Amino acid sequence: SFLSHHSPLSSHHGKRKLPYMCPEIYRSVPFDGHAADLWPTAISMFKLILEFHPWPFPSPLDPFYRKMTEVYLVAVCRNGFRLDQSDISDTSLHLLERMLQSNLTDRLISLEEIRALLDP
């Protein structure tokens, strides 16, 4: 499949909107193109499910970004927003949590990884 192989690191940042920009692009460091493409997908999913943008820009300077990407998105959503199982499933929250990790080595960066998480 198209996204099954990681693309070479890139330093081309293109024009992206800040709320959807992955941390690597925001920091202007070389990035994996596939990982960079899946990040805005996770942001779009977050917005569709929770009905707001998770943060204005992907930076550890933003306290909400830090909590959601470096602590536990599931705990923040369940406790901070008081969401219960009827609002959003644990599977959906865990998927978002794994797709929105600030550390690239902890992030789901391929469709195969996402499929494996959803269909073990």
Backbone as JSON Lines, residues from 0, in Angstrom:
{"i":0,"aa":"S","n":[0.83,-1.18,0.0],"ca":[0.0,0.0,0.0],"c":[0.87,1.25,0.0]}
{"i":1,"aa":"F","n":[0.28,2.34,-0.39],"ca":[1.02,3.59,-0.53],"c":[1.7,4.0,0.78]}
{"i":2,"aa":"L","n":[1.01,3.86,1.91],"ca":[1.57,4.32,3.18],"c":[2.31,3.24,3.95]}
{"i":3,"aa":"S","n":[2.51,2.08,3.36],"ca":[3.15,1.02,4.11],"c":[4.66,1.2,4.23]}
{"i":4,"aa":"H","n":[5.24,2.0,3.37],"ca":[6.69,2.23,3.43],"c":[6.94,3.67,3.87]}
{"i":5,"aa":"H","n":[7.88,3.83,4.78],"ca":[8.19,5.18,5.25],"c":[8.94,5.93,4.15]}
{"i":6,"aa":"S","n":[8.55,7.16,3.99],"ca":[9.25,7.99,3.02],"c":[10.53,8.51,3.65]}
{"i":7,"aa":"P","n":[11.46,8.92,2.82],"ca":[12.68,9.49,3.39],"c":[12.35,10.75,4.18]}
{"i":8,"aa":"L","n":[13.24,11.07,5.08],"ca":[13.05,12.3,5.83],"c":[13.05,13.47,4.88]}
{"i":9,"aa":"S","n":[12.23,14.43,5.2],"ca":[12.1,15.6,4.36],"c":[12.3,16.85,5.2]}
{"i":10,"aa":"S","n":[12.73,17.9,4.56],"ca":[12.8,19.18,5.25],"c":[11.88,20.19,4.57]}
{"i":11,"aa":"H","n":[11.08,19.74,3.59],"ca":[10.13,20.63,2.92],"c":[8.89,20.73,3.8]}
{"i":12,"aa":"H","n":[8.58,21.93,4.23],"ca":[7.51,22.11,5.2],"c":[6.18,22.5,4.57]}
{"i":13,"aa":"G","n":[6.19,23.01,3.37],"ca":[4.95,23.37,2.72],"c":[4.14,24.39,3.51]}
{"i":14,"aa":"K","n":[2.91,24.59,3.09],"ca":[2.02,25.52,3.79],"c":[0.97,24.69,4.52]}
{"i":15,"aa":"R","n":[1.03,24.71,5.83],"ca":[0.08,23.96,6.63],"c":[-0.5,24.87,7.69]}
{"i":16,"aa":"K","n":[-1.7,24.55,8.12],"ca":[-2.34,25.33,9.16],"c":[-1.83,24.86,10.52]}
{"i":17,"aa":"L","n":[-1.54,25.8,11.39],"ca":[-0.94,25.5,12.68],"c":[-1.66,24.41,13.49]}
{"i":18,"aa":"P","n":[-2.98,24.45,13.66],"ca":[-3.61,23.42,14.49],"c":[-3.41,22.0,13.95]}
{"i":19,"aa":"Y","n":[-3.19,21.86,12.64],"ca":[-3.04,20.55,12.02],"c":[-1.58,20.15,11.81]}
{"i":20,"aa":"M","n":[-0.68,21.03,12.09],"ca":[0.74,20.81,11.81],"c":[1.35,19.84,12.83]}
{"i":21,"aa":"C","n":[2.1,18.86,12.34],"ca":[2.75,17.92,13.25],"c":[3.92,18.63,13.95]}
{"i":22,"aa":"P","n":[4.32,18.13,15.12],"ca":[5.37,18.8,15.89],"c":[6.69,18.96,15.14]}
{"i":23,"aa":"E","n":[7.04,17.99,14.3],"ca":[8.31,18.07,13.57],"c":[8.31,19.25,12.61]}
{"i":24,"aa":"I","n":[7.21,19.44,11.91],"ca":[7.12,20.55,10.97],"c":[7.1,21.87,11.73]}
{"i":25,"aa":"Y","n":[6.35,21.9,12.83],"ca":[6.29,23.13,13.63],"c":[7.69,23.53,14.12]}
{"i":26,"aa":"R","n":[8.49,22.54,14.52],"ca":[9.84,22.82,15.01],"c":[10.85,23.0,13.89]}
{"i":27,"aa":"S","n":[10.43,22.84,12.64],"ca":[11.3,22.98,11.47],"c":[12.49,22.03,11.51]}
{"i":28,"aa":"V","n":[12.19,20.76,11.81],"ca":[13.22,19.72,11.78],"c":[12.83,18.71,10.69]}
{"i":29,"aa":"P","n":[13.79,17.95,10.16],"ca":[13.44,16.93,9.16],"c":[12.37,15.98,9.72]}
{"i":30,"aa":"F","n":[11.5,15.52,8.83],"ca":[10.38,14.71,9.28],"c":[10.07,13.6,8.29]}
{"i":31,"aa":"D","n":[9.38,12.57,8.78],"ca":[8.89,11.47,7.98],"c":[7.57,11.93,7.35]}
{"i":32,"aa":"G","n":[7.49,11.89,6.03],"ca":[6.3,12.39,5.34],"c":[5.02,11.66,5.71]}
{"i":33,"aa":"H","n":[5.09,10.34,5.89],"ca":[3.89,9.58,6.24],"c":[3.41,9.93,7.65]}
{"i":34,"aa":"A","n":[4.34,10.03,8.58],"ca":[3.97,10.41,9.95],"c":[3.38,11.81,9.95]}
{"i":35,"aa":"A","n":[3.96,12.7,9.16],"ca":[3.45,14.07,9.08],"c":[2.05,14.11,8.48]}
{"i":36,"aa":"D","n":[1.74,13.19,7.56],"ca":[0.41,13.14,6.95],"c":[-0.63,12.55,7.88]}
{"i":37,"aa":"L","n":[-0.24,11.61,8.74],"ca":[-1.21,10.99,9.64],"c":[-1.56,11.9,10.82]}
{"i":38,"aa":"W","n":[-0.66,12.78,11.21],"ca":[-0.93,13.7,12.33],"c":[-2.19,14.53,12.08]}
{"i":39,"aa":"P","n":[-2.33,15.23,10.93],"ca":[-3.56,16.02,10.74],"c":[-4.81,15.15,10.64]}
{"i":40,"aa":"T","n":[-4.65,13.89,10.24],"ca":[-5.78,12.97,10.25],"c":[-6.27,12.78,11.68]}
{"i":41,"aa":"A","n":[-5.33,12.61,12.61],"ca":[-5.69,12.46,14.02],"c":[-6.33,13.75,14.56]}
{"i":42,"aa":"I","n":[-5.81,14.9,14.14],"ca":[-6.4,16.17,14.58],"c":[-7.84,16.28,14.06]}
{"i":43,"aa":"S","n":[-8.05,15.88,12.8],"ca":[-9.4,15.92,12.23],"c":[-10.33,14.97,12.97]}
{"i":44,"aa":"M","n":[-9.83,13.77,13.29],"ca":[-10.64,12.82,14.06],"c":[-10.99,13.39,15.43]}
{"i":45,"aa":"F","n":[-10.01,13.99,16.1],"ca":[-10.24,14.61,17.4],"c":[-11.36,15.64,17.28]}
{"i":46,"aa":"K","n":[-11.26,16.51,16.27],"ca":[-12.25,17.57,16.09],"c":[-13.63,16.99,15.78]}
{"i":47,"aa":"L","n":[-13.7,15.96,14.97],"ca":[-14.99,15.33,14.65],"c":[-15.62,14.7,15.88]}
{"i":48,"aa":"I","n":[-14.81,14.04,16.69],"ca":[-15.33,13.31,17.85],"c":[-15.65,14.25,19.01]}
{"i":49,"aa":"L","n":[-14.73,15.16,19.32],"ca":[-14.88,16.01,20.5],"c":[-15.4,17.41,20.19]}
{"i":50,"aa":"E","n":[-15.48,17.76,18.9],"ca":[-16.08,18.99,18.41],"c":[-15.31,20.27,18.77]}
{"i":51,"aa":"F","n":[-14.0,20.16,18.94],"ca":[-13.15,21.34,19.07],"c":[-11.72,20.94,18.72]}
{"i":52,"aa":"H","n":[-10.9,21.94,18.38],"ca":[-9.49,21.69,18.11],"c":[-8.77,21.42,19.42]}
{"i":53,"aa":"P","n":[-7.85,20.47,19.44],"ca":[-7.16,20.16,20.69],"c":[-6.22,21.25,21.18]}
{"i":54,"aa":"W","n":[-5.63,22.05,20.27],"ca":[-4.71,23.12,20.66],"c":[-4.53,24.07,19.49]}
{"i":55,"aa":"P","n":[-4.08,25.3,19.76],"ca":[-3.9,26.26,18.67],"c":[-2.66,26.01,17.83]}
{"i":56,"aa":"F","n":[-1.6,25.43,18.44],"ca":[-0.38,25.11,17.7],"c":[0.34,23.98,18.44]}
{"i":57,"aa":"P","n":[1.08,23.12,17.71],"ca":[1.7,21.93,18.3],"c":[3.03,22.23,18.99]}
{"i":58,"aa":"S","n":[2.97,22.81,20.16],"ca":[4.19,23.18,20.86],"c":[4.08,22.85,22.35]}
{"i":59,"aa":"P","n":[5.18,22.37,22.94],"ca":[5.17,22.12,24.38],"c":[4.95,23.39,25.2]}
{"i":60,"aa":"L","n":[5.04,24.56,24.56],"ca":[4.74,25.81,25.25],"c":[3.25,25.93,25.57]}
{"i":61,"aa":"D","n":[2.42,25.22,24.8],"ca":[0.99,25.22,25.04],"c":[0.68,24.13,26.08]}
{"i":62,"aa":"P","n":[0.15,24.5,27.25],"ca":[-0.07,23.5,28.31],"c":[-1.05,22.4,27.91]}
{"i":63,"aa":"F","n":[-2.05,22.72,27.11],"ca":[-3.0,21.7,26.7],"c":[-2.34,20.7,25.75]}
{"i":64,"aa":"Y","n":[-1.52,21.19,24.84],"ca":[-0.76,20.3,23.95],"c":[0.11,19.36,24.78]}
{"i":65,"aa":"R","n":[0.8,19.91,25.77],"ca":[1.68,19.1,26.61],"c":[0.9,18.0,27.32]}
{"i":66,"aa":"K","n":[-0.23,18.34,27.9],"ca":[-1.05,17.35,28.61],"c":[-1.54,16.26,27.66]}
{"i":67,"aa":"M","n":[-2.01,16.68,26.5],"ca":[-2.62,15.71,25.58],"c":[-1.61,14.82,24.89]}
{"i":68,"aa":"T","n":[-0.39,15.3,24.67],"ca":[0.58,14.51,23.9],"c":[1.67,13.89,24.76]}
{"i":69,"aa":"E","n":[1.86,14.39,25.97],"ca":[2.95,13.87,26.78],"c":[2.45,13.22,28.06]}
{"i":70,"aa":"V","n":[1.22,13.44,28.42],"ca":[0.66,12.79,29.59],"c":[-0.23,11.68,29.07]}
{"i":71,"aa":"Y","n":[-1.53,11.8,29.24],"ca":[-2.43,10.75,28.77],"c":[-3.7,11.38,28.22]}
{"i":72,"aa":"L","n":[-3.85,11.33,26.92],"ca":[-5.03,11.89,26.28],"c":[-6.3,11.26,26.84]}
{"i":73,"aa":"V","n":[-6.29,9.95,27.06],"ca":[-7.48,9.26,27.55],"c":[-7.87,9.81,28.92]}
{"i":74,"aa":"A","n":[-6.9,9.95,29.82],"ca":[-7.2,10.46,31.16],"c":[-7.69,11.9,31.11]}
{"i":75,"aa":"V","n":[-7.06,12.71,30.27],"ca":[-7.48,14.11,30.15],"c":[-8.92,14.17,29.66]}
{"i":76,"aa":"C","n":[-9.26,13.37,28.65],"ca":[-10.62,13.39,28.11],"c":[-11.64,12.84,29.1]}
{"i":77,"aa":"R","n":[-11.32,11.74,29.75],"ca":[-12.27,11.13,30.69],"c":[-12.44,11.99,31.95]}
{"i":78,"aa":"N","n":[-11.36,12.51,32.49],"ca":[-11.43,13.26,33.74],"c":[-11.65,14.76,33.51]}
{"i":79,"aa":"G","n":[-10.86,15.34,32.62],"ca":[-10.96,16.78,32.38],"c":[-12.25,17.18,31.69]}
{"i":80,"aa":"F","n":[-12.7,16.37,30.71],"ca":[-13.92,16.69,29.98],"c":[-15.11,15.91,30.51]}
{"i":81,"aa":"R","n":[-14.84,15.01,31.45],"ca":[-15.87,14.16,32.05],"c":[-16.64,13.37,30.99]}
{"i":82,"aa":"L","n":[-15.9,12.83,30.04],"ca":[-16.52,11.98,29.02],"c":[-16.69,10.58,29.57]}
{"i":83,"aa":"D","n":[-17.79,9.95,29.26],"ca":[-17.94,8.56,29.66],"c":[-18.04,7.69,28.42]}
{"i":84,"aa":"Q","n":[-18.22,6.39,28.63],"ca":[-18.25,5.44,27.51],"c":[-19.32,5.78,26.49]}
{"i":85,"aa":"S","n":[-20.42,6.38,26.92],"ca":[-21.47,6.7,25.95],"c":[-21.08,7.87,25.05]}
{"i":86,"aa":"D","n":[-20.12,8.69,25.5],"ca":[-19.68,9.82,24.69],"c":[-18.7,9.38,23.61]}
{"i":87,"aa":"I","n":[-17.71,8.58,24.0],"ca":[-16.67,8.14,23.08],"c":[-16.05,6.86,23.63]}
{"i":88,"aa":"S","n":[-15.76,5.93,22.75],"ca":[-15.23,4.64,23.2],"c":[-13.77,4.75,23.62]}
{"i":89,"aa":"D","n":[-13.37,3.83,24.48],"ca":[-11.96,3.75,24.87],"c":[-11.08,3.49,23.66]}
{"i":90,"aa":"T","n":[-11.54,2.67,22.73],"ca":[-10.76,2.37,21.53],"c":[-10.47,3.64,20.74]}
{"i":91,"aa":"S","n":[-11.5,4.48,20.59],"ca":[-11.3,5.74,19.86],"c":[-10.31,6.64,20.57]}
{"i":92,"aa":"L","n":[-10.44,6.76,21.88],"ca":[-9.52,7.6,22.64],"c":[-8.1,7.06,22.61]}
{"i":93,"aa":"H","n":[-7.95,5.74,22.73],"ca":[-6.61,5.15,22.68],"c":[-5.99,5.33,21.3]}
{"i":94,"aa":"L","n":[-6.79,5.23,20.26],"ca":[-6.28,5.47,18.91],"c":[-5.77,6.91,18.79]}
{"i":95,"aa":"L","n":[-6.58,7.87,19.23],"ca":[-6.15,9.27,19.18],"c":[-4.89,9.48,20.03]}
{"i":96,"aa":"E","n":[-4.87,8.88,21.2],"ca":[-3.71,9.02,22.08],"c":[-2.43,8.53,21.4]}
{"i":97,"aa":"R","n":[-2.52,7.39,20.72],"ca":[-1.34,6.83,20.05],"c":[-0.97,7.61,18.79]}
{"i":98,"aa":"M","n":[-1.94,8.21,18.13],"ca":[-1.65,8.98,16.92],"c":[-1.14,10.38,17.24]}
{"i":99,"aa":"L","n":[-1.41,10.87,18.44],"ca":[-1.03,12.24,18.81],"c":[0.08,12.27,19.86]}
{"i":100,"aa":"Q","n":[1.0,11.37,19.76],"ca":[2.16,11.4,20.65],"c":[3.17,12.41,20.09]}
{"i":101,"aa":"S","n":[3.69,13.27,20.95],"ca":[4.66,14.25,20.47],"c":[5.98,13.58,20.08]}
{"i":102,"aa":"N","n":[6.3,12.49,20.75],"ca":[7.52,11.74,20.44],"c":[7.23,10.79,19.27]}
{"i":103,"aa":"L","n":[7.92,10.98,18.17],"ca":[7.66,10.19,16.96],"c":[7.83,8.7,17.19]}
{"i":104,"aa":"T","n":[8.75,8.3,18.06],"ca":[8.96,6.86,18.29],"c":[7.79,6.22,19.03]}
{"i":105,"aa":"D","n":[6.96,7.02,19.69],"ca":[5.79,6.5,20.41],"c":[4.5,6.61,19.59]}
{"i":106,"aa":"R","n":[4.57,7.31,18.47],"ca":[3.38,7.62,17.67],"c":[3.08,6.53,16.67]}
{"i":107,"aa":"L","n":[1.79,6.28,16.44],"ca":[1.38,5.43,15.32],"c":[1.63,6.23,14.05]}
{"i":108,"aa":"I","n":[2.42,5.66,13.14],"ca":[2.78,6.44,11.95],"c":[2.47,5.73,10.64]}
{"i":109,"aa":"S","n":[1.76,4.61,10.71],"ca":[1.4,3.93,9.47],"c":[-0.03,3.4,9.57]}
{"i":110,"aa":"L","n":[-0.66,3.22,8.43],"ca":[-2.01,2.65,8.41],"c":[-2.0,1.23,8.97]}
{"i":111,"aa":"E","n":[-0.92,0.5,8.75],"ca":[-0.83,-0.86,9.27],"c":[-0.86,-0.86,10.8]}
{"i":112,"aa":"E","n":[-0.15,0.08,11.41],"ca":[-0.16,0.18,12.88],"c":[-1.55,0.54,13.4]}
{"i":113,"aa":"I","n":[-2.23,1.41,12.68],"ca":[-3.57,1.81,13.07],"c":[-4.52,0.63,12.95]}
{"i":114,"aa":"R","n":[-4.43,-0.09,11.83],"ca":[-5.29,-1.27,11.64],"c":[-5.03,-2.31,12.73]}
{"i":115,"aa":"A","n":[-3.79,-2.53,13.09],"ca":[-3.45,-3.5,14.13],"c":[-4.05,-3.11,15.47]}
{"i":116,"aa":"L","n":[-4.06,-1.84,15.78],"ca":[-4.63,-1.37,17.04],"c":[-6.16,-1.55,17.04]}
{"i":117,"aa":"L","n":[-6.79,-1.31,15.9],"ca":[-8.25,-1.41,15.82],"c":[-8.74,-2.84,15.67]}
{"i":118,"aa":"D","n":[-7.92,-3.69,15.09],"ca":[-8.37,-5.07,14.83],"c":[-7.27,-6.03,15.27]}
{"i":119,"aa":"P","n":[-7.11,-6.22,16.59],"ca":[-5.99,-7.07,17.07],"c":[-6.12,-8.52,16.69]}
